[in-house]
Amino acid sequence: QSVLTQPPSASGTPGQRVTISCSGSSSNLGSNYVYWYQQLPGTAPKLLIYRNDQRPSGVPDRFSASKSGTSASLAISGPRSEDEADYYCASWDDSVSGWVFGGGTKLTVL
Amino acid sequence: QVQLVQSGAEVRKPGASVKVSCKASAYTFTSYGISWVRQAPGQGLEWMGWISTYNGNTRYAQKFQGRVSMTTDTSTSTVYMELRSLRSDDTAVYYCARDSGGNAVYWLGYWGQGTLVTVSS
């Protein structure tokens, strides 16, 4: 059972906006930043969003994210076939003094 | 560009130990720490712990306390993770990942390619 809660799957067409939620608690999302990672099949995770809503250079602007209280979300505007991957949210957790992750959400582009 | 290159796949019997290496390049090694994260087959990500490459200080997840050791060799820019008393549920891909500020609380910006550890009798 993951500390952060994500839906197991999400889907959308290239013309849609897809959102993936991430729910936590006061010791993680409530007091620390959220980060998002993209894991393409058979590869290592890649940082997608840092410090709640910042995109590293090279990440397309169709990816955006936000956080409010103990919840966060990742949005993909007009997903492409190459965006089919698992997406994980992560946060530092003060109660365990360590990183905690969501269970991951598998994105399917229809 | 920043690179973390991990050692190759390992097969161990239950009760044995495994040591995985992570060699860093293209940045100042001692300015950033390294975390280890594992992923069991078909499962999510699990943080195991972090080591400061500056002074060797470690933070281990409670679950792995007493069974994991992380060490650093500044002469070769390499970090090692040893896991002892292996069980079948330790079968996973083990990733090293560099933090973004020399402290465990900084996000994991660069990841190694992963090392598959299989525990089977």
PDB file of C-alpha atoms in Angstrom:
ATOM      1  CA  GLN A   1       0.000   0.000   0.000  1.00  0.00           C
ATOM      2  CA  SER A   2       1.556   3.277  -1.143  1.00  0.00           C
ATOM      3  CA  VAL A   3       1.626   6.323   1.131  1.00  0.00           C
ATOM      4  CA  LEU A   4       0.422   8.593  -1.683  1.00  0.00           C
ATOM      5  CA  THR A   5      -2.759   7.595  -3.479  1.00  0.00           C
ATOM      6  CA  GLN A   6      -3.086   7.662  -7.265  1.00  0.00           C
ATOM      7  CA  PRO A   7      -5.651   6.111  -9.593  1.00  0.00           C
ATOM      8  CA  PRO A   8      -4.225   2.983 -11.233  1.00  0.00           C
ATOM      9  CA  SER A   9      -5.139   4.105 -14.730  1.00  0.00           C
ATOM     10  CA  ALA A  10      -6.065   7.111 -16.829  1.00  0.00           C
ATOM     11  CA  SER A  11      -6.836   7.529 -20.486  1.00  0.00           C
ATOM     12  CA  GLY A  12      -7.628  10.162 -23.061  1.00  0.00           C
ATOM     13  CA  THR A  13      -7.514  11.089 -26.704  1.00  0.00           C
ATOM     14  CA  PRO A  14      -5.074  13.539 -28.279  1.00  0.00           C
ATOM     15  CA  GLY A  15      -7.795  16.193 -28.232  1.00  0.00           C
ATOM     16  CA  GLN A  16      -8.480  15.920 -24.521  1.00  0.00           C
ATOM     17  CA  ARG A  17      -6.946  17.066 -21.273  1.00  0.00           C
ATOM     18  CA  VAL A  18      -6.084  14.217 -18.957  1.00  0.00           C
ATOM     19  CA  THR A  19      -5.530  14.683 -15.244  1.00  0.00           C
ATOM     20  CA  ILE A  20      -3.931  12.356 -12.720  1.00  0.00           C
ATOM     21  CA  SER A  21      -4.561  12.951  -9.042  1.00  0.00           C
ATOM     22  CA  CYS A  22      -2.312  12.324  -6.068  1.00  0.00           C
ATOM     23  CA  SER A  23      -3.558  12.395  -2.492  1.00  0.00           C
ATOM     24  CA  GLY A  24      -1.436  12.473   0.632  1.00  0.00           C
ATOM     25  CA  SER A  25      -1.404  13.762   4.182  1.00  0.00           C
ATOM     26  CA  SER A  26      -0.137  16.608   6.313  1.00  0.00           C
ATOM     27  CA  SER A  27       3.290  15.014   6.756  1.00  0.00           C
ATOM     28  CA  ASN A  28       4.012  14.798   3.042  1.00  0.00           C
ATOM     29  CA  LEU A  29       2.007  16.824   0.504  1.00  0.00           C
ATOM     30  CA  GLY A  30       0.624  19.048   3.234  1.00  0.00           C
ATOM     31  CA  SER A  31       4.051  20.359   4.184  1.00  0.00           C
ATOM     32  CA  ASN A  32       6.379  19.507   1.313  1.00  0.00           C
ATOM     33  CA  TYR A  33       6.606  19.833  -2.442  1.00  0.00           C
ATOM     34  CA  VAL A  34       5.180  17.290  -4.853  1.00  0.00           C
ATOM     35  CA  TYR A  35       7.215  15.843  -7.700  1.00  0.00           C
ATOM     36  CA  TRP A  36       6.101  13.881 -10.723  1.00  0.00           C
ATOM     37  CA  TYR A  37       8.021  11.192 -12.580  1.00  0.00           C
ATOM     38  CA  GLN A  38       7.348   9.597 -15.946  1.00  0.00           C
ATOM     39  CA  GLN A  39       8.413   5.996 -16.493  1.00  0.00           C
ATOM     40  CA  LEU A  40       8.288   4.779 -20.063  1.00  0.00           C
ATOM     41  CA  PRO A  41       8.066   0.985 -20.483  1.00  0.00           C
ATOM     42  CA  GLY A  42      11.316  -0.731 -19.568  1.00  0.00           C
ATOM     43  CA  THR A  43      13.141   2.450 -18.598  1.00  0.00           C
ATOM     44  CA  ALA A  44      14.129   4.325 -15.453  1.00  0.00           C
ATOM     45  CA  PRO A  45      11.874   7.038 -14.052  1.00  0.00           C
ATOM     46  CA  LYS A  46      12.440  10.524 -15.405  1.00  0.00           C
ATOM     47  CA  LEU A  47      11.739  13.757 -13.534  1.00  0.00           C
ATOM     48  CA  LEU A  48       8.745  15.458 -15.122  1.00  0.00           C
ATOM     49  CA  ILE A  49       7.742  18.128 -12.583  1.00  0.00           C
ATOM     50  CA  TYR A  50       9.637  19.489  -9.578  1.00  0.00           C
ATOM     51  CA  ARG A  51       8.612  21.763  -6.710  1.00  0.00           C
ATOM     52  CA  ASN A  52       4.876  21.376  -7.386  1.00  0.00           C
ATOM     53  CA  ASP A  53       4.653  22.944 -10.823  1.00  0.00           C
ATOM     54  CA  GLN A  54       8.102  23.463 -12.352  1.00  0.00           C
ATOM     55  CA  ARG A  55       9.125  21.743 -15.566  1.00  0.00           C
ATOM     56  CA  PRO A  56      12.774  20.791 -16.105  1.00  0.00           C
ATOM     57  CA  SER A  57      14.194  21.948 -19.402  1.00  0.00           C
ATOM     58  CA  GLY A  58      13.150  19.668 -22.208  1.00  0.00           C
ATOM     59  CA  VAL A  59       9.778  18.693 -20.743  1.00  0.00           C
ATOM     60  CA  PRO A  60       6.996  19.742 -23.143  1.00  0.00           C
ATOM     61  CA  ASP A  61       4.615  22.425 -21.940  1.00  0.00           C
ATOM     62  CA  ARG A  62       1.632  20.125 -22.472  1.00  0.00           C
ATOM     63  CA  PHE A  63       2.583  18.784 -19.020  1.00  0.00           C
ATOM     64  CA  SER A  64       1.487  20.920 -16.087  1.00  0.00           C
ATOM     65  CA  ALA A  65       0.888  20.313 -12.406  1.00  0.00           C
ATOM     66  CA  SER A  66      -0.513  21.898  -9.287  1.00  0.00           C
ATOM     67  CA  LYS A  67      -0.833  21.271  -5.573  1.00  0.00           C
ATOM     68  CA  SER A  68      -3.357  22.371  -2.994  1.00  0.00           C
ATOM     69  CA  GLY A  69      -3.179  21.257   0.618  1.00  0.00           C
ATOM     70  CA  THR A  70      -2.735  17.494   0.711  1.00  0.00           C
ATOM     71  CA  SER A  71      -3.678  16.902  -2.923  1.00  0.00           C
ATOM     72  CA  ALA A  72      -1.895  17.368  -6.203  1.00  0.00           C
ATOM     73  CA  SER A  73      -2.586  16.772  -9.845  1.00  0.00           C
ATOM     74  CA  LEU A  74      -0.747  16.333 -13.102  1.00  0.00           C
ATOM     75  CA  ALA A  75      -2.385  17.460 -16.316  1.00  0.00           C
ATOM     76  CA  ILE A  76      -1.497  16.474 -19.850  1.00  0.00           C
ATOM     77  CA  SER A  77      -3.079  18.651 -22.522  1.00  0.00           C
ATOM     78  CA  GLY A  78      -3.417  16.798 -25.796  1.00  0.00           C
ATOM     79  CA  PRO A  79      -1.583  13.598 -24.872  1.00  0.00           C
ATOM     80  CA  ARG A  80       0.471  11.939 -27.559  1.00  0.00           C
ATOM     81  CA  SER A  81       1.168   8.264 -28.102  1.00  0.00           C
ATOM     82  CA  GLU A  82       4.703   8.769 -26.773  1.00  0.00           C
ATOM     83  CA  ASP A  83       3.224   9.897 -23.456  1.00  0.00           C
ATOM     84  CA  GLU A  84       1.937   6.378 -22.751  1.00  0.00           C
ATOM     85  CA  ALA A  85       3.788   5.578 -19.564  1.00  0.00           C
ATOM     86  CA  ASP A  86       3.439   5.151 -15.828  1.00  0.00           C
ATOM     87  CA  TYR A  87       3.321   8.384 -13.842  1.00  0.00           C
ATOM     88  CA  TYR A  88       4.336   8.584 -10.185  1.00  0.00           C
ATOM     89  CA  CYS A  89       3.903  11.367  -7.688  1.00  0.00           C
ATOM     90  CA  ALA A  90       6.444  11.695  -4.879  1.00  0.00           C
ATOM     91  CA  SER A  91       7.026  13.818  -1.813  1.00  0.00           C
ATOM     92  CA  TRP A  92       9.300  14.004   1.182  1.00  0.00           C
ATOM     93  CA  ASP A  93       7.519  12.730   4.276  1.00  0.00           C
ATOM     94  CA  ASP A  94       8.463  14.356   7.572  1.00  0.00           C
ATOM     95  CA  SER A  95       7.024  11.539   9.705  1.00  0.00           C
ATOM     96  CA  VAL A  96       9.301   8.879   8.182  1.00  0.00           C
ATOM     97  CA  SER A  97      12.101  11.243   7.121  1.00  0.00           C
ATOM     98  CA  GLY A  98      12.135   9.745   3.677  1.00  0.00           C
ATOM     99  CA  TRP A  99      10.683   9.840   0.202  1.00  0.00           C
ATOM    100  CA  VAL A 100       7.239   8.398  -0.402  1.00  0.00           C
ATOM    101  CA  PHE A 101       5.675   7.607  -3.745  1.00  0.00           C
ATOM    102  CA  GLY A 102       2.250   7.043  -5.183  1.00  0.00           C
ATOM    103  CA  GLY A 103       1.390   3.645  -6.581  1.00  0.00           C
ATOM    104  CA  GLY A 104       1.631   4.929 -10.128  1.00  0.00           C
ATOM    105  CA  THR A 105      -0.930   5.696 -12.840  1.00  0.00           C
ATOM    106  CA  LYS A 106      -0.762   4.035 -16.225  1.00  0.00           C
ATOM    107  CA  LEU A 107      -1.695   6.476 -18.982  1.00  0.00           C
ATOM    108  CA  THR A 108      -3.249   5.114 -22.153  1.00  0.00           C
ATOM    109  CA  VAL A 109      -3.660   7.369 -25.181  1.00  0.00           C
ATOM    110  CA  LEU A 110      -6.724   6.276 -27.116  1.00  0.00           C
TER     111      LEU A 110
ATOM    112  CA  GLN B   1      25.714  15.304 -19.272  1.00  0.00           C
ATOM    113  CA  VAL B   2      25.130  13.801 -15.830  1.00  0.00           C
ATOM    114  CA  GLN B   3      25.330  10.020 -15.931  1.00  0.00           C
ATOM    115  CA  LEU B   4      24.771   7.308 -13.361  1.00  0.00           C
ATOM    116  CA  VAL B   5      25.868   3.902 -14.596  1.00  0.00           C
ATOM    117  CA  GLN B   6      24.931   0.886 -12.514  1.00  0.00           C
ATOM    118  CA  SER B   7      26.405  -2.586 -12.353  1.00  0.00           C
ATOM    119  CA  GLY B   8      24.811  -5.526 -14.134  1.00  0.00           C
ATOM    120  CA  ALA B   9      22.055  -7.933 -13.201  1.00  0.00           C
ATOM    121  CA  GLU B  10      22.579 -10.283 -10.261  1.00  0.00           C
ATOM    122  CA  VAL B  11      21.071 -13.590  -9.182  1.00  0.00           C
ATOM    123  CA  ARG B  12      21.264 -14.624  -5.547  1.00  0.00           C
ATOM    124  CA  LYS B  13      19.880 -17.379  -3.353  1.00  0.00           C
ATOM    125  CA  PRO B  14      17.697 -16.570  -0.336  1.00  0.00           C
ATOM    126  CA  GLY B  15      19.805 -15.566   2.644  1.00  0.00           C
ATOM    127  CA  ALA B  16      22.660 -14.250   0.536  1.00  0.00           C
ATOM    128  CA  SER B  17      23.797 -10.648   0.028  1.00  0.00           C
ATOM    129  CA  VAL B  18      24.111  -8.463  -3.038  1.00  0.00           C
ATOM    130  CA  LYS B  19      26.143  -5.317  -3.660  1.00  0.00           C
ATOM    131  CA  VAL B  20      25.132  -2.960  -6.470  1.00  0.00           C
ATOM    132  CA  SER B  21      27.328  -0.127  -7.698  1.00  0.00           C
ATOM    133  CA  CYS B  22      26.448   3.245  -9.190  1.00  0.00           C
ATOM    134  CA  LYS B  23      29.215   5.197 -10.933  1.00  0.00           C
ATOM    135  CA  ALA B  24      28.636   8.912 -11.422  1.00  0.00           C
ATOM    136  CA  SER B  25      30.143  11.194 -14.037  1.00  0.00           C
ATOM    137  CA  ALA B  26      29.957  14.713 -15.488  1.00  0.00           C
ATOM    138  CA  TYR B  27      29.386  16.588 -12.233  1.00  0.00           C
ATOM    139  CA  THR B  28      31.109  17.273  -8.917  1.00  0.00           C
ATOM    140  CA  PHE B  29      30.518  13.981  -7.159  1.00  0.00           C
ATOM    141  CA  THR B  30      30.643  15.222  -3.567  1.00  0.00           C
ATOM    142  CA  SER B  31      28.117  18.012  -4.146  1.00  0.00           C
ATOM    143  CA  TYR B  32      25.135  15.717  -4.465  1.00  0.00           C
ATOM    144  CA  GLY B  33      23.905  12.727  -2.536  1.00  0.00           C
ATOM    145  CA  ILE B  34      22.562   9.477  -3.901  1.00  0.00           C
ATOM    146  CA  SER B  35      19.319   7.716  -3.040  1.00  0.00           C
ATOM    147  CA  TRP B  36      18.431   4.120  -3.812  1.00  0.00           C
ATOM    148  CA  VAL B  37      14.914   3.289  -5.000  1.00  0.00           C
ATOM    149  CA  ARG B  38      13.647  -0.151  -5.885  1.00  0.00           C
ATOM    150  CA  GLN B  39      10.770  -1.429  -8.000  1.00  0.00           C
ATOM    151  CA  ALA B  40       9.444  -4.966  -7.675  1.00  0.00           C
ATOM    152  CA  PRO B  41       8.057  -6.546 -10.871  1.00  0.00           C
ATOM    153  CA  GLY B  42       4.867  -4.778 -11.900  1.00  0.00           C
ATOM    154  CA  GLN B  43       4.922  -2.653  -8.749  1.00  0.00           C
ATOM    155  CA  GLY B  44       5.599   0.952  -7.778  1.00  0.00           C
ATOM    156  CA  LEU B  45       8.657   2.771  -6.513  1.00  0.00           C
ATOM    157  CA  GLU B  46      10.031   2.315  -2.994  1.00  0.00           C
ATOM    158  CA  TRP B  47      12.716   4.536  -1.429  1.00  0.00           C
ATOM    159  CA  MET B  48      15.373   2.599   0.438  1.00  0.00           C
ATOM    160  CA  GLY B  49      17.684   5.280   1.701  1.00  0.00           C
ATOM    161  CA  TRP B  50      20.203   8.011   0.927  1.00  0.00           C
ATOM    162  CA  ILE B  51      23.910   8.597   1.339  1.00  0.00           C
ATOM    163  CA  SER B  52      25.869  11.822   1.407  1.00  0.00           C
ATOM    164  CA  THR B  53      28.796  11.530  -0.972  1.00  0.00           C
ATOM    165  CA  TYR B  54      30.391  14.441   0.924  1.00  0.00           C
ATOM    166  CA  ASN B  55      30.781  12.791   4.339  1.00  0.00           C
ATOM    167  CA  GLY B  56      29.210   9.327   4.047  1.00  0.00           C
ATOM    168  CA  ASN B  57      26.245  10.099   6.299  1.00  0.00           C
ATOM    169  CA  THR B  58      23.295   7.844   5.623  1.00  0.00           C
ATOM    170  CA  ARG B  59      19.543   7.782   6.096  1.00  0.00           C
ATOM    171  CA  TYR B  60      17.811   4.450   5.704  1.00  0.00           C
ATOM    172  CA  ALA B  61      14.116   3.726   5.412  1.00  0.00           C
ATOM    173  CA  GLN B  62      12.846   1.996   8.532  1.00  0.00           C
ATOM    174  CA  LYS B  63      11.919  -1.080   6.507  1.00  0.00           C
ATOM    175  CA  PHE B  64      15.550  -1.692   5.519  1.00  0.00           C
ATOM    176  CA  GLN B  65      17.327  -0.683   8.726  1.00  0.00           C
ATOM    177  CA  GLY B  66      19.820  -3.355   9.737  1.00  0.00           C
ATOM    178  CA  ARG B  67      19.741  -5.061   6.358  1.00  0.00           C
ATOM    179  CA  VAL B  68      21.077  -2.366   4.015  1.00  0.00           C
ATOM    180  CA  SER B  69      24.372  -0.522   3.836  1.00  0.00           C
ATOM    181  CA  MET B  70      25.255   2.342   1.526  1.00  0.00           C
ATOM    182  CA  THR B  71      28.835   3.409   1.015  1.00  0.00           C
ATOM    183  CA  THR B  72      30.681   5.864  -1.160  1.00  0.00           C
ATOM    184  CA  ASP B  73      34.111   5.877  -2.815  1.00  0.00           C
ATOM    185  CA  THR B  74      35.074   9.407  -3.783  1.00  0.00           C
ATOM    186  CA  SER B  75      38.213   8.218  -5.596  1.00  0.00           C
ATOM    187  CA  THR B  76      36.074   6.498  -8.228  1.00  0.00           C
ATOM    188  CA  SER B  77      32.856   8.563  -7.890  1.00  0.00           C
ATOM    189  CA  THR B  78      30.992   5.395  -7.068  1.00  0.00           C
ATOM    190  CA  VAL B  79      28.250   4.630  -4.573  1.00  0.00           C
ATOM    191  CA  TYR B  80      27.465   1.113  -3.398  1.00  0.00           C
ATOM    192  CA  MET B  81      24.300  -0.413  -1.959  1.00  0.00           C
ATOM    193  CA  GLU B  82      24.525  -3.745  -0.165  1.00  0.00           C
ATOM    194  CA  LEU B  83      21.397  -5.631   0.834  1.00  0.00           C
ATOM    195  CA  ARG B  84      21.774  -8.651   3.135  1.00  0.00           C
ATOM    196  CA  SER B  85      19.609 -11.609   4.131  1.00  0.00           C
ATOM    197  CA  LEU B  86      17.884 -11.561   0.782  1.00  0.00           C
ATOM    198  CA  ARG B  87      14.349 -12.913   0.432  1.00  0.00           C
ATOM    199  CA  SER B  88      12.315 -13.701  -2.650  1.00  0.00           C
ATOM    200  CA  ASP B  89      10.373 -10.461  -2.237  1.00  0.00           C
ATOM    201  CA  ASP B  90      13.617  -8.511  -2.645  1.00  0.00           C
ATOM    202  CA  THR B  91      13.490  -9.416  -6.327  1.00  0.00           C
ATOM    203  CA  ALA B  92      13.322  -6.016  -7.981  1.00  0.00           C
ATOM    204  CA  VAL B  93      15.035  -3.468 -10.168  1.00  0.00           C
ATOM    205  CA  TYR B  94      17.238  -1.282  -7.991  1.00  0.00           C
ATOM    206  CA  TYR B  95      17.851   2.307  -9.098  1.00  0.00           C
ATOM    207  CA  CYS B  96      20.330   4.865  -7.856  1.00  0.00           C
ATOM    208  CA  ALA B  97      19.241   8.471  -8.199  1.00  0.00           C
ATOM    209  CA  ARG B  98      21.066  11.743  -7.587  1.00  0.00           C
ATOM    210  CA  ASP B  99      19.530  14.373  -5.386  1.00  0.00           C
ATOM    211  CA  SER B 100      19.411  17.999  -6.493  1.00  0.00           C
ATOM    212  CA  GLY B 101      21.090  19.800  -3.645  1.00  0.00           C
ATOM    213  CA  GLY B 102      23.334  17.594  -1.495  1.00  0.00           C
ATOM    214  CA  ASN B 103      20.606  16.732   0.974  1.00  0.00           C
ATOM    215  CA  ALA B 104      18.184  13.821   1.139  1.00  0.00           C
ATOM    216  CA  VAL B 105      15.189  16.162   0.980  1.00  0.00           C
ATOM    217  CA  TYR B 106      16.140  17.445  -2.462  1.00  0.00           C
ATOM    218  CA  TRP B 107      14.385  15.828  -5.360  1.00  0.00           C
ATOM    219  CA  LEU B 108      15.812  13.005  -7.430  1.00  0.00           C
ATOM    220  CA  GLY B 109      16.752  14.597 -10.705  1.00  0.00           C
ATOM    221  CA  TYR B 110      18.915  11.958 -12.389  1.00  0.00           C
ATOM    222  CA  TRP B 111      18.507   8.211 -12.309  1.00  0.00           C
ATOM    223  CA  GLY B 112      20.674   5.253 -13.172  1.00  0.00           C
ATOM    224  CA  GLN B 113      19.522   2.671 -15.675  1.00  0.00           C
ATOM    225  CA  GLY B 114      18.571   0.171 -12.965  1.00  0.00           C
ATOM    226  CA  THR B 115      19.959  -3.186 -11.853  1.00  0.00           C
ATOM    227  CA  LEU B 116      17.776  -6.278 -11.742  1.00  0.00           C
ATOM    228  CA  VAL B 117      18.361  -8.391  -8.652  1.00  0.00           C
ATOM    229  CA  THR B 118      16.690 -11.782  -8.715  1.00  0.00           C
ATOM    230  CA  VAL B 119      16.429 -13.806  -5.523  1.00  0.00           C
ATOM    231  CA  SER B 120      15.629 -17.430  -6.208  1.00  0.00           C
ATOM    232  CA  SER B 121      16.563 -20.811  -4.863  1.00  0.00           C
TER     233      SER B 121
END
